[in-house]
Short mmCIF file of C-alpha atoms and ligand atoms in Angstrom, two decimals:
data_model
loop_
_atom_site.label_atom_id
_atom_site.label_comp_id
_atom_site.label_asym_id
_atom_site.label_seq_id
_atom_site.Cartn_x
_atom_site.Cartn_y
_atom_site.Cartn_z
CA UNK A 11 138.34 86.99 97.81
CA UNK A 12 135.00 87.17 95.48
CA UNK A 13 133.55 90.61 95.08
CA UNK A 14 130.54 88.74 93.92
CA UNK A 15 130.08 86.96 97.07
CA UNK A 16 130.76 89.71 99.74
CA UNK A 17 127.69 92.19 97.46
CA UNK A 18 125.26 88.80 97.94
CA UNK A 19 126.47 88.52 101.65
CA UNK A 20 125.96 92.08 102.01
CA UNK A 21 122.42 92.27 100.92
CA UNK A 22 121.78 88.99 102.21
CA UNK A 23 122.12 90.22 105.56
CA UNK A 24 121.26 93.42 106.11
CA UNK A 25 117.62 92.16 104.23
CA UNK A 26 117.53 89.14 106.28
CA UNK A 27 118.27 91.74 110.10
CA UNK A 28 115.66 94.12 108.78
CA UNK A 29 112.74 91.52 108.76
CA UNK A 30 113.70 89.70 111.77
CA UNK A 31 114.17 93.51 113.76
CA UNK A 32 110.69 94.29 112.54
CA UNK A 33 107.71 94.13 115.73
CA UNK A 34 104.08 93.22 114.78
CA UNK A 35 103.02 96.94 115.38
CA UNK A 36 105.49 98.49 113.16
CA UNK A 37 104.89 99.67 109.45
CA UNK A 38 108.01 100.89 107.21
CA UNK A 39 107.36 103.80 105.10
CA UNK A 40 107.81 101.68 102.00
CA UNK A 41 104.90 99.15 103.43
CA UNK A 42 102.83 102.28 102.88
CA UNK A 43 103.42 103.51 99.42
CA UNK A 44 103.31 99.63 97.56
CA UNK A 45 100.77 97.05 97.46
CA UNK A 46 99.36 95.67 100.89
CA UNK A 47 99.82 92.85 100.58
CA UNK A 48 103.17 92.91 100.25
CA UNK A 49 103.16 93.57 104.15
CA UNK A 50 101.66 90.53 104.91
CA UNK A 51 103.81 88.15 102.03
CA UNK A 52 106.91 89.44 103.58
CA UNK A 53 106.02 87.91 106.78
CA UNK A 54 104.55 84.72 105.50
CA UNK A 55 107.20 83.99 102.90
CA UNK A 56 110.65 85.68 104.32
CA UNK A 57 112.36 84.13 101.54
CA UNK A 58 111.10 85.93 98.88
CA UNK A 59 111.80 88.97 99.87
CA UNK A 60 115.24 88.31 101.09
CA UNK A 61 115.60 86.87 97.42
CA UNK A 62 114.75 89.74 95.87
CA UNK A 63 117.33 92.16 97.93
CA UNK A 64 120.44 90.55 95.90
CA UNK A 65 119.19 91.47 92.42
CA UNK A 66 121.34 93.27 90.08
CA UNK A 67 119.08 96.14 89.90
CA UNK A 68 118.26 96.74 93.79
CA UNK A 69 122.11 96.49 94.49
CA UNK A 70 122.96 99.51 91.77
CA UNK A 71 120.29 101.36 93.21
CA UNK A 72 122.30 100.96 96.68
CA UNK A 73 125.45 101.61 95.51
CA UNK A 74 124.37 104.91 93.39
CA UNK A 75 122.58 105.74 97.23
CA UNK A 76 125.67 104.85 98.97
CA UNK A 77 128.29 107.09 96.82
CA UNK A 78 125.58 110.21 96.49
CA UNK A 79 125.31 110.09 100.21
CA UNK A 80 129.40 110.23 100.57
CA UNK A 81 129.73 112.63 97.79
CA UNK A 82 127.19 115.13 99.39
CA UNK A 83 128.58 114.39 102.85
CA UNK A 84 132.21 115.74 100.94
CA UNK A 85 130.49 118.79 99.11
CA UNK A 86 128.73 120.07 102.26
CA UNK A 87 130.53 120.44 104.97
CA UNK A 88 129.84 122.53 107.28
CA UNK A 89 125.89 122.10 106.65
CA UNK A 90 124.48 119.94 109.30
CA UNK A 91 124.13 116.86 106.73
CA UNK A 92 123.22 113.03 108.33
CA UNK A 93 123.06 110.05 105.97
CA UNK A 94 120.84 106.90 106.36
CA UNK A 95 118.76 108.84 109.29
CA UNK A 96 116.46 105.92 111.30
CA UNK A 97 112.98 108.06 111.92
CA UNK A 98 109.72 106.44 113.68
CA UNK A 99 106.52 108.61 114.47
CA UNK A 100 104.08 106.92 116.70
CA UNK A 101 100.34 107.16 116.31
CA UNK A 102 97.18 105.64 117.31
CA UNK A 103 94.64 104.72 114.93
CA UNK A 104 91.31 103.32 115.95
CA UNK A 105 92.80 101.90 118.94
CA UNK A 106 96.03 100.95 118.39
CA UNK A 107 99.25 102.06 118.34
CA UNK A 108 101.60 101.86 115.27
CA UNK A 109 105.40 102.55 114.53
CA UNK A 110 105.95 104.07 111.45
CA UNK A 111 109.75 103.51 110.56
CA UNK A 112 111.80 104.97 108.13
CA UNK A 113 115.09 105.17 106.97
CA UNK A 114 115.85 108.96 105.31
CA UNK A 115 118.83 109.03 102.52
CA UNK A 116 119.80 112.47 103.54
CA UNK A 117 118.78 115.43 105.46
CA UNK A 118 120.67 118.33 104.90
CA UNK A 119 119.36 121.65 107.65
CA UNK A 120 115.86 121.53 107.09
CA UNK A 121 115.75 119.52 104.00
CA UNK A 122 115.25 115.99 103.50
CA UNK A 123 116.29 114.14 99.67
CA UNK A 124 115.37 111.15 98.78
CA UNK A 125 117.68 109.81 96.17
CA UNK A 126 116.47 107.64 93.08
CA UNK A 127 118.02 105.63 90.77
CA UNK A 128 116.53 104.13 87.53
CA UNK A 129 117.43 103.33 83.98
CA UNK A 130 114.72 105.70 82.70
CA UNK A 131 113.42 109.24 83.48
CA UNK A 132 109.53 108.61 81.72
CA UNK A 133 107.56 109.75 83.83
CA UNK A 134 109.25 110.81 86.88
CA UNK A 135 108.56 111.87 89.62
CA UNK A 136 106.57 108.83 90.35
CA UNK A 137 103.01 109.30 92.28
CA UNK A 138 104.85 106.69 95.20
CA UNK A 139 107.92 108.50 95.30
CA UNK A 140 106.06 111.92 95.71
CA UNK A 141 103.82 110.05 98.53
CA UNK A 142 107.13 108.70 100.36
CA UNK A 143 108.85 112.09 100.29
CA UNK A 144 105.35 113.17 101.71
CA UNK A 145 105.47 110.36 104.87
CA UNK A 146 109.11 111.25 105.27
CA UNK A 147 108.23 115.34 105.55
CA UNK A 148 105.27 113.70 108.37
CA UNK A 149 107.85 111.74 109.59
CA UNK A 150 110.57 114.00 110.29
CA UNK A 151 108.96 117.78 110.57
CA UNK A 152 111.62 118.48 107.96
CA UNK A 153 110.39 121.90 105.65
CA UNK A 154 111.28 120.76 102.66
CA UNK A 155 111.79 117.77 100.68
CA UNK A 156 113.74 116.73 97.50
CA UNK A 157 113.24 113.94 95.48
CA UNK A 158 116.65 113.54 93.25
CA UNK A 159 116.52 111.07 90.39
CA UNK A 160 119.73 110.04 88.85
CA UNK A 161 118.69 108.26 85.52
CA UNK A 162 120.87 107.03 82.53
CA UNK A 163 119.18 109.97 80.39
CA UNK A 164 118.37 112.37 83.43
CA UNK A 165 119.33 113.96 86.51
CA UNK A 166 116.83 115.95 88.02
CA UNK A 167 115.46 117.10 91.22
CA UNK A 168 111.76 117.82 92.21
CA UNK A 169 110.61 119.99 95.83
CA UNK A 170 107.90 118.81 97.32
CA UNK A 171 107.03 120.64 100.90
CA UNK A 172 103.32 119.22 102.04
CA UNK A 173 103.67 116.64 103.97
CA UNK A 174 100.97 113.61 104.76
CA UNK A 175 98.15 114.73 107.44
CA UNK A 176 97.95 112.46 110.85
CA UNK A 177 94.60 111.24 108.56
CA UNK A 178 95.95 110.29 105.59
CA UNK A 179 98.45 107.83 107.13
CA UNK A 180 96.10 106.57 109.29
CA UNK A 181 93.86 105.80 106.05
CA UNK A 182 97.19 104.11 103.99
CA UNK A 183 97.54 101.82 107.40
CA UNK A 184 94.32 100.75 107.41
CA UNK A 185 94.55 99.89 103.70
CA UNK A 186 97.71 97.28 105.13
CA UNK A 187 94.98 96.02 107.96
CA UNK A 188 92.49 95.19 105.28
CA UNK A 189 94.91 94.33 102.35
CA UNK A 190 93.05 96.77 99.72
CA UNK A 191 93.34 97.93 97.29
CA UNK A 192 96.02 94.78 95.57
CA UNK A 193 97.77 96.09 93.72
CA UNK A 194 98.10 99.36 94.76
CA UNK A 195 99.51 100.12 91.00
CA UNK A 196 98.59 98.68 88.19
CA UNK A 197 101.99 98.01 86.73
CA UNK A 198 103.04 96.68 90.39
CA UNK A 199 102.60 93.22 89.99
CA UNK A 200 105.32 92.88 87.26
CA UNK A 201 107.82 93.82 89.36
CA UNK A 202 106.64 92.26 92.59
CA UNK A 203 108.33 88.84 94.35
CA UNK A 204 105.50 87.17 95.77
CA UNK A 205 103.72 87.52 92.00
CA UNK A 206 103.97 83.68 91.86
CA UNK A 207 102.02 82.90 94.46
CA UNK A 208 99.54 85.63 94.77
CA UNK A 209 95.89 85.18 94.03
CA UNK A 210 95.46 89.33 92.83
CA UNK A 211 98.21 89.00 90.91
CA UNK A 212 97.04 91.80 87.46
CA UNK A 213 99.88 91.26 84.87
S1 LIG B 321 101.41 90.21 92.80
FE1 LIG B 321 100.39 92.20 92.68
S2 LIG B 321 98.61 92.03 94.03
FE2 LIG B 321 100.01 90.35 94.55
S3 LIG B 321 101.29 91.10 96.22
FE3 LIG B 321 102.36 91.52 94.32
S4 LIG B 321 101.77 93.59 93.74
FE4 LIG B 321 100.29 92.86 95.26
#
C-alpha cells in the first residue's frame, strides 16, 4: 500500500468526475471569482487542470478542509451543521438559462463558512474570497457568512452578510461569455495552469 498513490488517485478522480459531470450551461462558483478564461481552458485542455488538482499545495488545502469540517461536525452537535453542501441557483440572463453550482464547506443554522488555508495571512481576506462568500450567501439565502482562514501565522475569521444581487452575477457570467477581463487579477497568471499556453498571459 502507497499513501502517495491513493492521495494522487484521490484527486485524480474526483478532478477528473467533476469536469466530465459539468453541462455546457453550468458555471461553478469558482468559474466566477478567477480569470475567464480559465472556463473555457478547462474545457479545451482537461489535462491541465486535472494536473493541477494533485499538487502538494491544493491537496493540504483539502485535507486542512476535510479535518475542520469533521472537527466542527464533533464540536457542534446538536446545531443543524452539513458539510460539503452541493447548491445550484438557476437564472436567466439575456436569454438563457444558467446553473450556478457550488459546493459550500459548511453551513451551520443560518450561517455558511468558507474555510481557507494558506501559508500566509498578508492580506487576507482576499477581494475573491469575499466575492465567493458573497455568491455562496446568493446561492444559498444563508444570513450570514464566514470566511475562516487557517494560516501558518494566523487564524482568523471575517463576517460578511451582503450577498451578490441577481445583477451582479449576471454581469460576472457575461464576463465568462466574453472572456474579459484576462486576468481577472493581476497576480493570477502566476499561479494559473494553462499560463503556458495562454496568449494574455501578464507575469
Ligand atoms: S495565464 Fe492569466 S490570462 Fe491566461 S488563463 Fe491564466 S490567469 Fe487567465
Amino acid at each position: 500500500m502507497s499513501f502517495v498513490d491513493l492521495l494522487y488517485r484521490w484527486r485524480i478522480n474526483e478532478s477528473k468526475e467533476r469536469i466530465e459531470r459539468k453541462q455546457d450551461n453550468e458555471i461553478y462558483v469558482t468559474d466566477l471569482i478567477y480569470c475567464p478564461l480559465k472556463y473555457r481552458y478547462q474545457k479545451m485542455y482537461k489535462e491541465l487542470s486535472i494536473v493541477a488538482s494533485v499538487s502538494p499545495t491544493t491537496i493540504m488545502g483539502e485535507l486542512i478542509h476535510i479535518g475542520m469540517e469533521k472537527l466542527a461536525s464533533d464540536l457542534l452537535k446538536g446545531k443543524n451543521i452539513m458539510s460539503e453542501v452541493e447548491v445550484e441557483r438557476k437564472i436567466n440572463i439575456d436569454g438563457k438559462e444558467y446553473v450556478i453550482k457550488g459546493r459550500a464547506d459548511l453551513i451551520v443554522d443560518n450561517n455558511i463558512i468558507e474555510i481557507k488555508s494558506s501559508r500566509s495571512d498578508t492580506n487576507i481576506p482576499h477581494e475573491h474570497h469575499i466575492l465567493q462568500l458573497r455568491i455562496y450567501l446568493w446561492l444559498t439565502g444563508c444570513k450570514r457568512g464566514l470566511l475562516l482562514y487557517i494560516t501558518s501565522n494566523r487564524i482568523a475569521e471575517y463576517e460578511i452578510i451582503e450577498p451578490l444581487s441577481d445583477g451582479e452575477i449576471s454581469d460576472l457570467v457575461r464576463s465568462i461569455t466574453s472572456g474579459e477581463p484576462a486576468p481577472r487579477y493581476q497576480w493570477e497568471c502566476s499561479y494559473c495552469s494553462y499560463a503556458l499556453i495562454c496568449p494574455k498571459k501578464r507575469t
